[in-house]
Amino acid sequence: LPISAPVTVGADAAGSDVTVFGATSGMQVHWDASADALAVTGASVTVSATSTTVASPVDVTGAVTVTGATSVAGATQLTGSLTVGVDDTGFDVQFFGASTGSFVLWDEDQDSLTVVGDVSLTGTTTMTGS
C-alpha cells in the first residue's frame, strides 16, 4: 500500500492504537493511545537531528550510544558503575561546586587530580608517590 500523503489516525483526544511491524519477527513500533506511549520492540532507534528535545521521562533498557556533545538539565541519577574512557585513553572530568571557582578536575593527560576548594578526608588515608 504505497502512501504519498500525510496520514492521520484518530482525532485529537480520541486517538487509536497503531502498530507497524518490521521485516524481522518481533520487530515493531507500537503507539498505545490509551497510555499516550510509544514503544519500540526488538529494533534499534536512530535519531539524527541538529537538536532533539525529550520533554518527559525516557526509560531505556539496553545499551545507549551517544555521539557528540550532550547536555542534561536537571537531576540525573546513575545506578551502577560510571566509566570514563578506557585504560590508557582517558578523558578530563570536572565537577563544579556551589562557590565560584571551586571544582575537582581529573586531568587525563597529566594523570592528576586537582581540587580547588576545601578537602575533608575521613578514615584511613594512604598516599603513594612523590
CSV table of C-alpha atoms in Angstrom, one decimal:
chain,number,residue,atom,x,y,z
A,1,LEU,CA,0.0,0.0,0.0
A,2,PRO,CA,2.0,3.0,-1.2
A,3,ILE,CA,1.2,6.2,0.8
A,4,SER,CA,2.2,9.5,-0.7
A,5,ALA,CA,0.2,11.9,1.5
A,6,PRO,CA,0.0,12.7,5.3
A,7,VAL,CA,-1.8,10.0,7.3
A,8,THR,CA,-3.9,10.8,10.4
A,9,VAL,CA,-5.1,8.1,12.7
A,10,GLY,CA,-7.8,9.0,15.2
A,11,ALA,CA,-8.6,12.6,16.3
A,12,ASP,CA,-7.2,14.9,19.0
A,13,ALA,CA,-8.1,13.4,22.4
A,14,ALA,CA,-9.6,10.4,20.6
A,15,GLY,CA,-6.5,8.5,19.3
A,16,SER,CA,-6.1,5.0,18.1
A,17,ASP,CA,-3.5,2.3,18.7
A,18,VAL,CA,-1.1,1.8,15.8
A,19,THR,CA,1.4,-0.9,15.3
A,20,VAL,CA,4.0,-1.0,12.5
A,21,PHE,CA,5.8,-4.3,12.0
A,22,GLY,CA,9.3,-4.8,10.7
A,23,ALA,CA,10.6,-7.4,8.2
A,24,THR,CA,12.0,-9.5,11.1
A,25,SER,CA,9.8,-11.3,13.6
A,26,GLY,CA,9.5,-9.4,16.8
A,27,MET,CA,10.4,-6.0,15.4
A,28,GLN,CA,7.7,-3.4,15.8
A,29,VAL,CA,6.8,0.1,16.7
A,30,HIS,CA,3.6,0.5,18.7
A,31,TRP,CA,1.6,3.6,19.7
A,32,ASP,CA,-0.6,2.9,22.6
A,33,ALA,CA,-3.3,5.7,22.5
A,34,SER,CA,-4.7,4.9,26.0
A,35,ALA,CA,-1.3,5.3,27.6
A,36,ASP,CA,-0.1,8.0,25.2
A,37,ALA,CA,3.1,6.0,24.9
A,38,LEU,CA,5.4,4.9,22.0
A,39,ALA,CA,7.1,1.5,22.3
A,40,VAL,CA,9.9,0.2,20.0
A,41,THR,CA,10.4,-3.5,20.4
A,42,GLY,CA,13.3,-5.6,19.2
A,43,ALA,CA,14.7,-2.8,17.0
A,44,SER,CA,17.2,0.0,17.3
A,45,VAL,CA,16.2,3.7,17.3
A,46,THR,CA,18.3,6.2,15.5
A,47,VAL,CA,17.7,9.9,16.0
A,48,SER,CA,19.5,12.2,13.5
A,49,ALA,CA,18.8,15.8,14.0
A,50,THR,CA,20.5,19.1,14.8
A,51,SER,CA,18.7,19.3,18.1
A,52,THR,CA,16.4,16.8,19.8
A,53,THR,CA,14.4,17.6,22.9
A,54,VAL,CA,12.6,15.0,25.1
A,55,ALA,CA,10.1,16.6,27.4
A,56,SER,CA,9.1,13.6,29.5
A,57,PRO,CA,10.8,10.7,31.2
A,58,VAL,CA,12.5,8.1,29.0
A,59,ASP,CA,13.1,4.5,30.1
A,60,VAL,CA,15.8,2.7,28.2
A,61,THR,CA,16.6,-1.0,28.6
A,62,GLY,CA,19.9,-2.0,26.9
A,63,ALA,CA,22.8,0.0,25.7
A,64,VAL,CA,22.7,3.6,24.6
A,65,THR,CA,25.3,5.2,22.4
A,66,VAL,CA,25.5,9.0,22.2
A,67,THR,CA,27.9,10.6,19.6
A,68,GLY,CA,28.5,14.3,20.0
A,69,ALA,CA,28.0,16.8,22.8
A,70,THR,CA,25.2,16.1,25.2
A,71,SER,CA,23.6,18.3,27.7
A,72,VAL,CA,21.4,17.1,30.6
A,73,ALA,CA,19.5,19.7,32.6
A,74,GLY,CA,18.1,18.7,35.9
A,75,ALA,CA,18.9,16.0,38.4
A,76,THR,CA,20.4,12.8,37.0
A,77,GLN,CA,20.9,9.5,38.8
A,78,LEU,CA,23.2,6.8,37.6
A,79,THR,CA,22.6,3.4,39.3
A,80,GLY,CA,25.7,1.3,38.6
A,81,SER,CA,29.2,2.0,37.5
A,82,LEU,CA,30.3,5.0,35.6
A,83,THR,CA,33.4,4.5,33.4
A,84,VAL,CA,35.0,7.4,31.6
A,85,GLY,CA,37.4,6.4,28.8
A,86,VAL,CA,39.4,3.2,28.8
A,87,ASP,CA,42.8,2.3,30.2
A,88,ASP,CA,45.5,4.5,28.5
A,89,THR,CA,42.8,6.6,26.8
A,90,GLY,CA,41.1,8.7,29.4
A,91,PHE,CA,39.2,12.0,29.4
A,92,ASP,CA,39.2,15.1,31.6
A,93,VAL,CA,36.3,15.0,34.1
A,94,GLN,CA,35.3,18.1,36.1
A,95,PHE,CA,32.9,18.6,38.9
A,96,PHE,CA,31.9,22.1,40.0
A,97,GLY,CA,31.0,23.3,43.5
A,98,ALA,CA,28.4,25.8,44.6
A,99,SER,CA,31.1,28.5,45.2
A,100,THR,CA,32.6,30.4,42.2
A,101,GLY,CA,35.9,28.9,41.3
A,102,SER,CA,35.5,25.6,43.3
A,103,PHE,CA,35.9,22.4,41.4
A,104,VAL,CA,37.5,19.0,41.2
A,105,LEU,CA,39.4,18.1,38.0
A,106,TRP,CA,40.8,14.8,36.8
A,107,ASP,CA,43.2,15.9,34.1
A,108,GLU,CA,43.8,12.8,31.9
A,109,ASP,CA,46.9,13.9,30.0
A,110,GLN,CA,48.6,14.9,33.3
A,111,ASP,CA,47.3,11.9,35.2
A,112,SER,CA,46.5,14.3,38.1
A,113,LEU,CA,43.6,15.2,40.4
A,114,THR,CA,43.2,18.9,41.2
A,115,VAL,CA,40.9,20.1,44.0
A,116,VAL,CA,40.2,23.8,44.2
A,117,GLY,CA,38.3,24.3,47.5
A,118,ASP,CA,38.3,22.6,50.9
A,119,VAL,CA,39.1,18.9,51.2
A,120,SER,CA,37.9,16.7,54.0
A,121,LEU,CA,39.1,13.1,54.4
A,122,THR,CA,37.6,10.7,56.9
A,123,GLY,CA,39.0,7.3,57.7
A,124,THR,CA,42.3,5.7,56.8
A,125,THR,CA,44.1,7.6,54.0
A,126,THR,CA,47.1,6.2,52.1
A,127,MET,CA,49.1,8.3,49.7
A,128,THR,CA,51.8,6.8,47.5
A,129,GLY,CA,54.2,8.6,45.2
A,130,SER,CA,56.3,11.7,45.4
